[in-house]
Amino acid sequence: MSDQKAILHLPGKEPIELPILKGSAGNDVIDIRTLGKTGYFTYDPGFLATASCESAITFIDGDLGILEHRGYPIDQLAEKSDYLEVCYLLLNGHLPNRVQFDEFHRVVSKHTMLHEQLVMFYKGFRRDSHPMAIMVGVVGALSSFYHDSLDITNETHREITAFRLISKMPTIATMSYKYSTGQPFMYPDNTLSYAGNFLRMMFATPCEEYVVNPVLESAMDKILILHADHEQNASTSTVRLAGSSGANPFACIVAGIASLWGPAHGGANEACLEMLEEIGSVDNIPEYINKAKDKNDPFRLMGFGHRVYKNHDPRATVMRKTCHEVLDDLKIDDPLLDVAMELERIALEDPYFVEKKLYPNVDFYSGIVLRAMGIPRSMFTVIFATSRTIGWISHWKEMLDQPGQKIGRPRQLYTGESGLSFDHVDVRCKSDDCE
Ligand code: CMC
């Protein structure tokens, strides 16, 4: 809170003083909670200027290209930490000491298996199902398996659910891939790292020994860290809104997965790779740049632009480096990378993209890395969802921990008909040509 107030002049009313709230960093916000009493609401579709909650988890300064989790910059976390430590940080608000670190890893590894009954769910899906569709179904079904921990007012229940979700997501995700290929499901190997276990469950078969490539393991770990949280994005806001009604955590996470699926959000890395394949060659880039700039063409450069970042996406900087490390290690000369690099160069110089501050975002590079690792396109958003689960749970938990938490219930600007008089269909339509 600050002493400053915003003064609002409304037609026919006395000026209203609205408190200005100060965060620990970032923009101040005008507290409009009392405004409804005046008979006015604010109008902000897409939340362009609306802070929907108070949060101490993640800070983004889009103008400076800063992303911090609990105060720690994302590049340092990606460089020096591992995904599970970042999970601990997001969930608990501080870094673990050695005992807490080991215990967190141990408990996560204890919950990696799925109930065998749940395994049968997969068989109900068509083999060509999108793995996101499977993930939505299976994660939703978790609430029918864990009745013992669904009391959202019980702190222990909330904690167990958080562990279950973090632990089981890689198993659920990779099983959806194995199912689509017809290969047997691989059970988790709890001696491996979170990222290593993911790669093994994705690519190993029971017939051969699988050795995790450390470069790919590190790249997967970075992908998981970079996607772990991003404050009040569409899917996290969806989880919060679902959770605000008291829905169970598995249902809330499914709401987040569904929201993430869209191409403007988590589906962007899949859409970006599709776009690079469609462009196909460096020679075709000018045509696609023109399409992206054409107001009458719905085409957008996927992997470019961000609602918040107007300078650079710090996740993209880490991902770009990782991309080159993976391609060098695997000795892959991917023509799509040439297309991507040239596209990036041209777009960064083109006045349209410069003026609108459209920079490559994390998804621009992550698709190329995942493709190089042999991960099919349809799994990209699934991996994003696996990683973002910790962000969703942390926000859900933070919301429930806040005193005075209310159900999310936005208002609207109504533009439809009003006060019409209803007649029965026989009265309304006395003739056959009645419209
Ligand atoms: N290609 C071409 N033009 C674009 C693009 C793009 N990728 N992104 C924005 N614009 C233009 C847009 O046409 C508009 O122009 P004008 O002002 O003349 O109408 C202007 O830039 C502002 O765009 P907007 O849609 O109002 O901006 P937004 O903040 O609502 O949308 C976005 C942000 C990420 C949805 C959008 O930039 C986009 O669709 N990008 C491509 C999809 C993508 O890469 N998404 C992944 C985001 S990062 C992962 C995550 O955090 O989920």
Short mmCIF file of C-alpha atoms and ligand atoms in Angstrom, two decimals:
data_model
loop_
_atom_site.label_atom_id
_atom_site.label_comp_id
_atom_site.label_asym_id
_atom_site.label_seq_id
_atom_site.Cartn_x
_atom_site.Cartn_y
_atom_site.Cartn_z
CA MET A 1 0.00 0.00 0.00
CA SER A 2 1.18 3.57 -0.64
CA ASP A 3 -0.23 6.93 0.43
CA GLN A 4 -0.87 7.80 -3.17
CA LYS A 5 -4.38 7.67 -4.53
CA ALA A 6 -5.85 7.80 -8.00
CA ILE A 7 -8.76 10.20 -8.36
CA LEU A 8 -11.52 9.06 -10.66
CA HIS A 9 -14.11 11.52 -12.01
CA LEU A 10 -17.31 9.81 -13.05
CA PRO A 11 -20.24 11.62 -14.69
CA GLY A 12 -22.69 12.94 -12.07
CA LYS A 13 -20.66 11.61 -9.11
CA GLU A 14 -18.29 13.04 -6.55
CA PRO A 15 -14.61 12.25 -7.39
CA ILE A 16 -13.62 8.86 -6.00
CA GLU A 17 -10.26 8.12 -4.41
CA LEU A 18 -8.82 4.76 -5.34
CA PRO A 19 -5.80 3.45 -3.39
CA ILE A 20 -2.58 2.78 -5.32
CA LEU A 21 -0.94 -0.45 -4.23
CA LYS A 22 2.81 -0.90 -4.51
CA GLY A 23 4.36 -4.30 -5.18
CA SER A 24 7.92 -5.24 -4.21
CA ALA A 25 8.85 -4.80 -7.89
CA GLY A 26 7.06 -3.96 -11.10
CA ASN A 27 4.06 -1.80 -11.84
CA ASP A 28 1.91 -0.21 -9.15
CA VAL A 29 -1.75 -1.09 -9.38
CA ILE A 30 -4.92 0.90 -8.77
CA ASP A 31 -7.17 -0.91 -6.33
CA ILE A 32 -10.62 -0.70 -7.92
CA ARG A 33 -12.39 -3.16 -5.62
CA THR A 34 -14.76 -0.51 -4.30
CA LEU A 35 -15.64 0.81 -7.74
CA GLY A 36 -18.60 -1.55 -8.19
CA LYS A 37 -20.49 0.43 -5.52
CA THR A 38 -20.60 3.41 -7.91
CA GLY A 39 -22.48 1.38 -10.51
CA TYR A 40 -19.47 1.32 -12.84
CA PHE A 41 -17.18 -1.56 -13.70
CA THR A 42 -13.87 -1.50 -15.54
CA TYR A 43 -13.63 -2.96 -19.04
CA ASP A 44 -10.47 -4.88 -19.94
CA PRO A 45 -11.00 -7.89 -22.21
CA GLY A 46 -7.81 -9.96 -22.43
CA PHE A 47 -6.61 -8.43 -19.12
CA LEU A 48 -4.37 -5.94 -20.92
CA ALA A 49 -4.12 -3.72 -17.83
CA THR A 50 -5.57 -5.82 -15.04
CA ALA A 51 -3.72 -7.45 -12.16
CA SER A 52 -5.99 -10.37 -11.30
CA CYS A 53 -4.29 -11.32 -8.03
CA GLU A 54 -1.45 -10.72 -5.61
CA SER A 55 1.44 -13.15 -6.02
CA ALA A 56 4.99 -13.62 -4.70
CA ILE A 57 6.04 -16.44 -7.01
CA THR A 58 7.30 -15.05 -10.31
CA PHE A 59 8.30 -11.58 -11.44
CA ILE A 60 8.53 -10.47 -15.06
CA ASP A 61 9.71 -7.11 -16.32
CA GLY A 62 8.79 -7.32 -19.98
CA ASP A 63 10.55 -4.08 -20.92
CA LEU A 64 13.86 -5.17 -19.45
CA GLY A 65 13.52 -8.85 -20.36
CA ILE A 66 13.65 -10.02 -16.72
CA LEU A 67 12.13 -13.26 -15.44
CA GLU A 68 12.69 -14.24 -11.82
CA HIS A 69 11.30 -17.08 -9.73
CA ARG A 70 11.07 -16.15 -6.04
CA GLY A 71 13.69 -13.50 -6.83
CA TYR A 72 16.17 -15.72 -8.69
CA PRO A 73 16.86 -14.89 -12.39
CA ILE A 74 15.83 -17.60 -14.82
CA ASP A 75 19.22 -17.76 -16.56
CA GLN A 76 20.95 -18.56 -13.24
CA LEU A 77 18.39 -21.22 -12.41
CA ALA A 78 18.72 -22.77 -15.88
CA GLU A 79 22.51 -22.72 -15.63
CA LYS A 80 23.07 -23.85 -12.03
CA SER A 81 19.95 -25.51 -10.67
CA ASP A 82 17.87 -28.52 -11.70
CA TYR A 83 14.16 -28.80 -12.42
CA LEU A 84 13.22 -30.39 -9.10
CA GLU A 85 15.08 -27.75 -7.14
CA VAL A 86 13.18 -25.10 -9.13
CA CYS A 87 9.96 -26.97 -8.26
CA TYR A 88 10.88 -26.79 -4.59
CA LEU A 89 11.65 -23.08 -4.92
CA LEU A 90 8.37 -22.27 -6.68
CA LEU A 91 6.29 -24.31 -4.27
CA ASN A 92 7.94 -23.35 -1.00
CA GLY A 93 9.18 -19.84 -1.68
CA HIS A 94 12.84 -20.48 -0.81
CA LEU A 95 15.72 -22.68 -1.95
CA PRO A 96 16.08 -25.98 -0.09
CA ASN A 97 18.97 -26.82 2.19
CA ARG A 98 20.73 -30.14 1.53
CA VAL A 99 18.34 -32.19 3.70
CA GLN A 100 15.26 -30.56 2.15
CA PHE A 101 16.74 -30.99 -1.34
CA ASP A 102 17.37 -34.73 -0.86
CA GLU A 103 14.00 -35.29 0.80
CA PHE A 104 12.15 -33.48 -2.00
CA HIS A 105 13.89 -35.63 -4.63
CA ARG A 106 13.12 -38.77 -2.60
CA VAL A 107 9.43 -38.02 -2.18
CA VAL A 108 8.97 -37.06 -5.84
CA SER A 109 10.56 -40.35 -6.88
CA LYS A 110 8.22 -42.26 -4.51
CA HIS A 111 5.13 -41.17 -6.46
CA THR A 112 6.23 -41.69 -10.07
CA MET A 113 4.16 -44.81 -10.81
CA LEU A 114 0.54 -44.71 -11.95
CA HIS A 115 -2.21 -46.81 -10.45
CA GLU A 116 -2.46 -49.89 -12.72
CA GLN A 117 -6.18 -49.25 -13.15
CA LEU A 118 -5.34 -45.86 -14.60
CA VAL A 119 -3.08 -47.53 -17.16
CA MET A 120 -6.22 -49.06 -18.66
CA PHE A 121 -7.58 -45.62 -19.47
CA TYR A 122 -5.06 -45.30 -22.26
CA LYS A 123 -6.51 -48.28 -24.09
CA GLY A 124 -9.81 -46.41 -24.43
CA PHE A 125 -8.19 -43.80 -26.63
CA ARG A 126 -7.67 -44.10 -30.36
CA ARG A 127 -4.04 -44.72 -31.27
CA ASP A 128 -3.97 -41.51 -33.30
CA SER A 129 -5.27 -39.36 -30.44
CA HIS A 130 -3.36 -36.18 -29.80
CA PRO A 131 -1.35 -36.79 -26.60
CA MET A 132 -2.76 -33.57 -25.15
CA ALA A 133 -6.24 -35.09 -25.47
CA ILE A 134 -5.01 -38.14 -23.59
CA MET A 135 -3.35 -35.98 -20.97
CA VAL A 136 -6.55 -34.00 -20.37
CA GLY A 137 -8.46 -37.27 -19.90
CA VAL A 138 -5.94 -39.06 -17.71
CA VAL A 139 -5.06 -36.13 -15.43
CA GLY A 140 -8.78 -35.43 -14.95
CA ALA A 141 -9.22 -39.07 -14.01
CA LEU A 142 -6.65 -38.76 -11.22
CA SER A 143 -9.32 -37.14 -9.06
CA SER A 144 -11.24 -40.40 -9.13
CA PHE A 145 -8.19 -42.28 -7.80
CA TYR A 146 -7.03 -40.15 -4.90
CA HIS A 147 -10.08 -39.54 -2.73
CA ASP A 148 -7.75 -39.66 0.25
CA SER A 149 -6.22 -36.27 -0.57
CA LEU A 150 -8.96 -34.11 -2.10
CA ASP A 151 -9.74 -31.93 0.91
CA ILE A 152 -8.41 -28.58 -0.27
CA THR A 153 -8.63 -27.10 3.22
CA ASN A 154 -6.20 -29.71 4.52
CA GLU A 155 -2.57 -28.66 4.16
CA THR A 156 -1.27 -32.25 4.12
CA HIS A 157 -3.71 -33.18 1.38
CA ARG A 158 -2.58 -30.21 -0.69
CA GLU A 159 1.05 -31.22 -0.24
CA ILE A 160 0.47 -34.87 -1.20
CA THR A 161 -1.44 -33.79 -4.29
CA ALA A 162 1.38 -31.47 -5.31
CA PHE A 163 3.87 -34.33 -5.04
CA ARG A 164 1.60 -36.71 -6.92
CA LEU A 165 1.17 -34.29 -9.78
CA ILE A 166 4.86 -33.38 -10.10
CA SER A 167 5.86 -37.05 -9.93
CA LYS A 168 3.25 -38.54 -12.21
CA MET A 169 3.21 -36.00 -15.02
CA PRO A 170 6.28 -37.41 -16.86
CA THR A 171 4.82 -40.92 -16.57
CA ILE A 172 1.43 -39.77 -17.89
CA ALA A 173 3.05 -37.73 -20.68
CA THR A 174 5.41 -40.43 -21.94
CA MET A 175 2.76 -43.13 -21.74
CA SER A 176 0.59 -41.09 -24.09
CA TYR A 177 3.48 -41.18 -26.57
CA LYS A 178 4.18 -44.89 -26.12
CA TYR A 179 0.52 -45.60 -26.65
CA SER A 180 0.50 -43.76 -29.97
CA THR A 181 3.50 -45.80 -31.19
CA GLY A 182 2.14 -49.13 -29.98
CA GLN A 183 5.26 -49.73 -27.88
CA PRO A 184 4.97 -51.08 -24.33
CA PHE A 185 4.73 -48.53 -21.55
CA MET A 186 8.00 -48.03 -19.69
CA TYR A 187 7.79 -47.86 -15.91
CA PRO A 188 9.73 -45.05 -14.24
CA ASP A 189 13.31 -45.68 -13.11
CA ASN A 190 13.65 -43.77 -9.86
CA THR A 191 17.45 -43.94 -9.92
CA LEU A 192 17.46 -41.44 -12.79
CA SER A 193 17.05 -37.68 -12.71
CA TYR A 194 13.62 -36.24 -13.48
CA ALA A 195 14.75 -35.31 -17.01
CA GLY A 196 16.67 -38.57 -17.53
CA ASN A 197 13.69 -40.59 -16.41
CA PHE A 198 11.49 -38.67 -18.84
CA LEU A 199 13.82 -39.46 -21.75
CA ARG A 200 14.03 -43.11 -20.76
CA MET A 201 10.26 -43.52 -20.49
CA MET A 202 9.96 -41.82 -23.89
CA PHE A 203 12.60 -43.72 -25.84
CA ALA A 204 13.55 -46.95 -24.06
CA THR A 205 11.96 -50.32 -24.76
CA PRO A 206 12.08 -53.36 -22.48
CA CYS A 207 14.26 -55.12 -25.09
CA GLU A 208 17.37 -53.00 -24.90
CA GLU A 209 19.40 -51.15 -22.36
CA TYR A 210 18.88 -47.40 -22.61
CA VAL A 211 21.68 -45.05 -21.67
CA VAL A 212 20.65 -41.46 -21.08
CA ASN A 213 22.72 -38.99 -23.14
CA PRO A 214 23.90 -36.34 -20.61
CA VAL A 215 23.68 -33.50 -23.17
CA LEU A 216 20.06 -34.37 -23.95
CA GLU A 217 19.32 -34.87 -20.25
CA SER A 218 20.67 -31.41 -19.50
CA ALA A 219 18.73 -29.90 -22.45
CA MET A 220 15.52 -31.55 -21.27
CA ASP A 221 16.14 -30.28 -17.75
CA LYS A 222 16.58 -26.74 -19.12
CA ILE A 223 13.39 -27.01 -21.18
CA LEU A 224 11.56 -28.05 -18.01
CA ILE A 225 13.07 -25.21 -15.97
CA LEU A 226 12.34 -22.58 -18.64
CA HIS A 227 8.67 -23.53 -18.84
CA ALA A 228 8.09 -24.09 -15.12
CA ASP A 229 6.23 -20.86 -14.42
CA HIS A 230 5.38 -17.56 -16.04
CA GLU A 231 3.14 -15.67 -13.59
CA GLN A 232 -0.46 -14.97 -14.62
CA ASN A 233 -0.47 -16.42 -18.16
CA ALA A 234 -3.67 -17.84 -19.66
CA SER A 235 -3.31 -21.38 -18.29
CA THR A 236 -2.22 -20.29 -14.80
CA SER A 237 -5.08 -17.79 -14.64
CA THR A 238 -7.38 -20.61 -15.75
CA VAL A 239 -6.10 -22.82 -12.92
CA ARG A 240 -6.63 -19.99 -10.43
CA LEU A 241 -10.14 -19.31 -11.71
CA ALA A 242 -11.07 -23.00 -11.57
CA GLY A 243 -9.51 -23.30 -8.11
CA SER A 244 -11.32 -20.21 -6.83
CA SER A 245 -14.58 -22.16 -6.88
CA GLY A 246 -13.07 -24.82 -4.62
CA ALA A 247 -12.67 -27.40 -7.40
CA ASN A 248 -10.29 -30.26 -6.65
CA PRO A 249 -6.64 -29.75 -7.68
CA PHE A 250 -6.63 -32.40 -10.41
CA ALA A 251 -9.65 -30.73 -12.04
CA CYS A 252 -7.92 -27.36 -11.79
CA ILE A 253 -4.73 -28.66 -13.41
CA VAL A 254 -6.76 -30.18 -16.25
CA ALA A 255 -8.32 -26.76 -16.84
CA GLY A 256 -4.78 -25.40 -17.13
CA ILE A 257 -3.74 -28.14 -19.55
CA ALA A 258 -6.74 -27.37 -21.76
CA SER A 259 -5.92 -23.68 -21.81
CA LEU A 260 -2.26 -24.37 -22.55
CA TRP A 261 -3.19 -26.45 -25.59
CA GLY A 262 -4.05 -23.41 -27.74
CA PRO A 263 -1.56 -22.24 -30.40
CA ALA A 264 -1.36 -18.73 -28.94
CA HIS A 265 -0.04 -20.26 -25.69
CA GLY A 266 1.58 -23.67 -25.16
CA GLY A 267 0.73 -24.94 -28.61
CA ALA A 268 3.06 -22.33 -30.11
CA ASN A 269 6.19 -24.52 -30.23
CA GLU A 270 4.31 -27.19 -32.18
CA ALA A 271 2.82 -24.51 -34.44
CA CYS A 272 6.24 -22.90 -34.83
CA LEU A 273 7.84 -26.09 -36.10
CA GLU A 274 4.91 -26.65 -38.43
CA MET A 275 5.48 -23.14 -39.76
CA LEU A 276 9.24 -23.73 -40.26
CA GLU A 277 8.46 -26.92 -42.16
CA GLU A 278 5.91 -25.08 -44.28
CA ILE A 279 8.42 -22.35 -45.09
CA GLY A 280 10.83 -25.14 -45.96
CA SER A 281 13.67 -23.09 -47.38
CA VAL A 282 15.43 -19.81 -46.74
CA ASP A 283 14.30 -18.64 -50.22
CA ASN A 284 10.65 -18.70 -49.13
CA ILE A 285 11.16 -16.53 -46.04
CA PRO A 286 10.34 -13.13 -47.66
CA GLU A 287 6.95 -14.49 -48.77
CA TYR A 288 6.11 -15.55 -45.22
CA ILE A 289 7.38 -12.32 -43.70
CA ASN A 290 5.02 -10.47 -46.05
CA LYS A 291 2.16 -12.75 -45.07
CA ALA A 292 2.84 -12.05 -41.37
CA LYS A 293 2.75 -8.30 -42.05
CA ASP A 294 -0.40 -8.42 -44.17
CA LYS A 295 -3.41 -7.27 -42.10
CA ASN A 296 -5.74 -9.29 -44.34
CA ASP A 297 -3.81 -12.51 -43.83
CA PRO A 298 -4.38 -14.35 -40.51
CA PHE A 299 -0.86 -15.83 -40.69
CA ARG A 300 1.43 -14.92 -37.80
CA LEU A 301 5.07 -15.77 -37.27
CA MET A 302 4.75 -18.43 -34.62
CA GLY A 303 7.37 -18.21 -31.89
CA PHE A 304 7.43 -14.42 -32.22
CA GLY A 305 5.89 -11.84 -29.93
CA HIS A 306 4.74 -11.94 -26.35
CA ARG A 307 2.08 -10.12 -24.36
CA VAL A 308 4.59 -9.16 -21.68
CA TYR A 309 8.12 -9.24 -23.17
CA LYS A 310 8.73 -6.15 -25.29
CA ASN A 311 12.53 -6.33 -25.31
CA HIS A 312 13.58 -9.95 -25.37
CA ASP A 313 12.38 -13.19 -23.86
CA PRO A 314 15.14 -14.25 -21.42
CA ARG A 315 14.03 -17.86 -21.81
CA ALA A 316 14.70 -17.63 -25.54
CA THR A 317 18.33 -16.59 -24.87
CA VAL A 318 18.93 -19.77 -22.81
CA MET A 319 17.00 -21.93 -25.28
CA ARG A 320 18.97 -20.59 -28.26
CA LYS A 321 22.26 -21.64 -26.61
CA THR A 322 20.84 -25.04 -25.64
CA CYS A 323 19.62 -25.49 -29.19
CA HIS A 324 23.16 -25.13 -30.56
CA GLU A 325 24.60 -27.43 -27.86
CA VAL A 326 22.15 -30.20 -28.75
CA LEU A 327 22.63 -29.86 -32.50
CA ASP A 328 26.43 -29.88 -32.07
CA ASP A 329 26.35 -32.94 -29.81
CA LEU A 330 24.07 -34.88 -32.10
CA LYS A 331 25.97 -33.58 -35.14
CA ILE A 332 22.70 -32.61 -36.70
CA ASP A 333 22.73 -30.24 -39.63
CA ASP A 334 19.07 -29.32 -39.57
CA PRO A 335 17.95 -27.22 -42.56
CA LEU A 336 15.04 -25.99 -40.42
CA LEU A 337 17.58 -24.36 -38.12
CA ASP A 338 18.94 -22.43 -41.11
CA VAL A 339 15.39 -21.29 -41.87
CA ALA A 340 14.88 -20.36 -38.20
CA MET A 341 18.14 -18.39 -37.96
CA GLU A 342 17.47 -16.48 -41.17
CA LEU A 343 13.87 -15.82 -40.14
CA GLU A 344 15.10 -14.50 -36.82
CA ARG A 345 17.70 -12.26 -38.53
CA ILE A 346 15.22 -10.79 -41.00
CA ALA A 347 12.43 -10.32 -38.47
CA LEU A 348 14.76 -8.56 -36.02
CA GLU A 349 15.70 -6.03 -38.71
CA ASP A 350 12.29 -5.57 -40.31
CA PRO A 351 10.59 -2.31 -39.17
CA TYR A 352 7.21 -4.09 -38.73
CA PHE A 353 8.63 -6.47 -36.10
CA VAL A 354 10.98 -3.89 -34.57
CA GLU A 355 8.23 -1.27 -34.14
CA LYS A 356 5.77 -3.78 -32.69
CA LYS A 357 8.53 -5.20 -30.45
CA LEU A 358 8.07 -8.74 -31.71
CA TYR A 359 11.07 -10.82 -30.65
CA PRO A 360 11.57 -14.59 -30.79
CA ASN A 361 10.06 -16.19 -27.71
CA VAL A 362 11.09 -19.42 -25.97
CA ASP A 363 8.98 -21.54 -28.29
CA PHE A 364 10.87 -20.38 -31.34
CA TYR A 365 13.90 -22.49 -30.30
CA SER A 366 12.41 -25.17 -28.08
CA GLY A 367 10.68 -26.82 -31.05
CA ILE A 368 14.00 -27.24 -32.87
CA VAL A 369 15.69 -28.68 -29.78
CA LEU A 370 12.88 -31.14 -29.16
CA ARG A 371 12.84 -32.19 -32.80
CA ALA A 372 16.60 -32.80 -32.68
CA MET A 373 16.08 -34.97 -29.61
CA GLY A 374 13.69 -37.13 -31.61
CA ILE A 375 10.56 -35.91 -29.84
CA PRO A 376 7.55 -35.77 -32.14
CA ARG A 377 5.74 -32.46 -32.60
CA SER A 378 2.57 -33.64 -30.92
CA MET A 379 4.53 -34.11 -27.68
CA PHE A 380 5.84 -30.54 -27.49
CA THR A 381 2.88 -29.05 -25.66
CA VAL A 382 2.68 -32.16 -23.48
CA ILE A 383 6.22 -31.47 -22.29
CA PHE A 384 5.31 -27.84 -21.68
CA ALA A 385 2.32 -29.02 -19.60
CA THR A 386 4.53 -31.44 -17.66
CA SER A 387 6.88 -28.64 -16.76
CA ARG A 388 4.20 -25.98 -16.10
CA THR A 389 2.39 -28.28 -13.66
CA ILE A 390 4.61 -27.00 -10.84
CA GLY A 391 3.73 -23.40 -11.72
CA TRP A 392 0.03 -24.21 -11.74
CA ILE A 393 0.19 -26.02 -8.38
CA SER A 394 2.25 -23.27 -6.80
CA HIS A 395 -0.26 -20.62 -7.88
CA TRP A 396 -3.22 -22.77 -6.83
CA LYS A 397 -1.64 -23.32 -3.41
CA GLU A 398 -0.72 -19.65 -3.02
CA MET A 399 -4.29 -18.63 -3.85
CA LEU A 400 -5.81 -21.01 -1.31
CA ASP A 401 -3.33 -19.87 1.36
CA GLN A 402 -4.38 -16.23 0.96
CA PRO A 403 -6.91 -14.98 3.51
CA GLY A 404 -10.20 -13.68 2.14
CA GLN A 405 -9.86 -15.58 -1.13
CA LYS A 406 -12.98 -15.11 -3.29
CA ILE A 407 -14.42 -16.96 -6.24
CA GLY A 408 -13.26 -15.35 -9.51
CA ARG A 409 -16.27 -13.72 -11.12
CA PRO A 410 -15.62 -11.04 -13.75
CA ARG A 411 -18.35 -8.65 -14.88
CA GLN A 412 -19.27 -7.75 -18.44
CA LEU A 413 -20.30 -4.97 -20.79
CA TYR A 414 -23.65 -6.25 -22.03
CA THR A 415 -24.52 -5.45 -25.66
CA GLY A 416 -27.45 -7.81 -26.33
CA GLU A 417 -31.23 -7.33 -26.37
CA SER A 418 -33.12 -6.60 -23.20
CA GLY A 419 -36.69 -6.57 -21.85
CA LEU A 420 -38.30 -8.47 -24.77
CA SER A 421 -41.66 -10.13 -24.18
CA PHE A 422 -41.89 -13.90 -24.66
CA ASP A 423 -44.69 -15.75 -26.50
CA HIS A 424 -45.08 -19.49 -26.99
CA VAL A 425 -43.77 -20.72 -30.37
CA ASP A 426 -47.37 -21.36 -31.59
CA VAL A 427 -48.33 -17.80 -30.77
CA ARG A 428 -45.16 -16.37 -32.34
CA CYS A 429 -45.49 -18.41 -35.53
CA LYS A 430 -49.04 -18.41 -36.78
CA SER A 431 -48.08 -19.22 -40.37
CA ASP A 432 -45.67 -21.79 -41.94
CA ASP A 433 -43.29 -19.14 -43.22
CA CYS A 434 -42.82 -17.65 -39.77
CA GLU A 435 -39.14 -16.73 -39.31
N1 CMC B 1 3.43 -12.27 -36.19
C1 CMC B 1 2.98 -11.16 -36.82
N2 CMC B 1 2.37 -10.12 -36.20
C2 CMC B 1 2.20 -10.23 -34.87
C3 CMC B 1 2.65 -11.34 -34.14
C4 CMC B 1 3.28 -12.39 -34.84
N3 CMC B 1 3.73 -13.47 -34.20
N4 CMC B 1 2.36 -11.19 -32.82
C5 CMC B 1 1.74 -9.99 -32.73
N5 CMC B 1 1.65 -9.42 -33.97
C6 CMC B 1 1.10 -8.08 -34.26
C7 CMC B 1 -0.43 -8.12 -34.25
O1 CMC B 1 -0.97 -8.37 -35.54
C8 CMC B 1 -0.77 -6.73 -33.74
O2 CMC B 1 -0.66 -5.84 -34.81
P1 CMC B 1 -1.61 -4.51 -34.84
O3 CMC B 1 -1.23 -3.71 -33.63
O4 CMC B 1 -1.23 -3.84 -36.12
O5 CMC B 1 -3.03 -4.99 -34.80
C9 CMC B 1 0.37 -6.42 -32.76
O6 CMC B 1 1.49 -7.22 -33.19
C10 CMC B 1 0.04 -6.78 -31.31
O7 CMC B 1 -0.42 -8.12 -31.28
P2 CMC B 1 -1.49 -8.67 -30.27
O8 CMC B 1 -2.07 -9.93 -30.80
O9 CMC B 1 -2.44 -7.56 -29.93
O10 CMC B 1 -0.58 -8.95 -29.01
P3 CMC B 1 -0.94 -9.89 -27.80
O11 CMC B 1 -0.15 -9.42 -26.65
O12 CMC B 1 -2.42 -9.99 -27.63
O13 CMC B 1 -0.45 -11.35 -28.29
C11 CMC B 1 0.84 -13.28 -28.66
C12 CMC B 1 0.71 -11.96 -27.86
C13 CMC B 1 1.98 -14.10 -28.05
C14 CMC B 1 -0.46 -14.08 -28.54
C15 CMC B 1 1.13 -12.93 -30.14
O14 CMC B 1 2.33 -12.21 -30.23
C16 CMC B 1 1.18 -14.17 -31.01
O15 CMC B 1 0.13 -14.64 -31.48
N6 CMC B 1 2.42 -14.78 -31.24
C17 CMC B 1 2.53 -16.00 -31.96
C18 CMC B 1 2.18 -17.17 -31.06
C19 CMC B 1 3.28 -17.48 -30.06
O16 CMC B 1 4.45 -17.54 -30.41
N7 CMC B 1 2.88 -17.71 -28.80
C20 CMC B 1 3.79 -18.13 -27.76
C21 CMC B 1 3.94 -17.14 -26.66
S1 CMC B 1 5.32 -17.60 -25.61
C22 CMC B 1 4.79 -19.01 -24.80
C23 CMC B 1 3.86 -18.71 -23.69
O17 CMC B 1 4.25 -17.99 -22.76
O18 CMC B 1 2.70 -19.20 -23.76
#
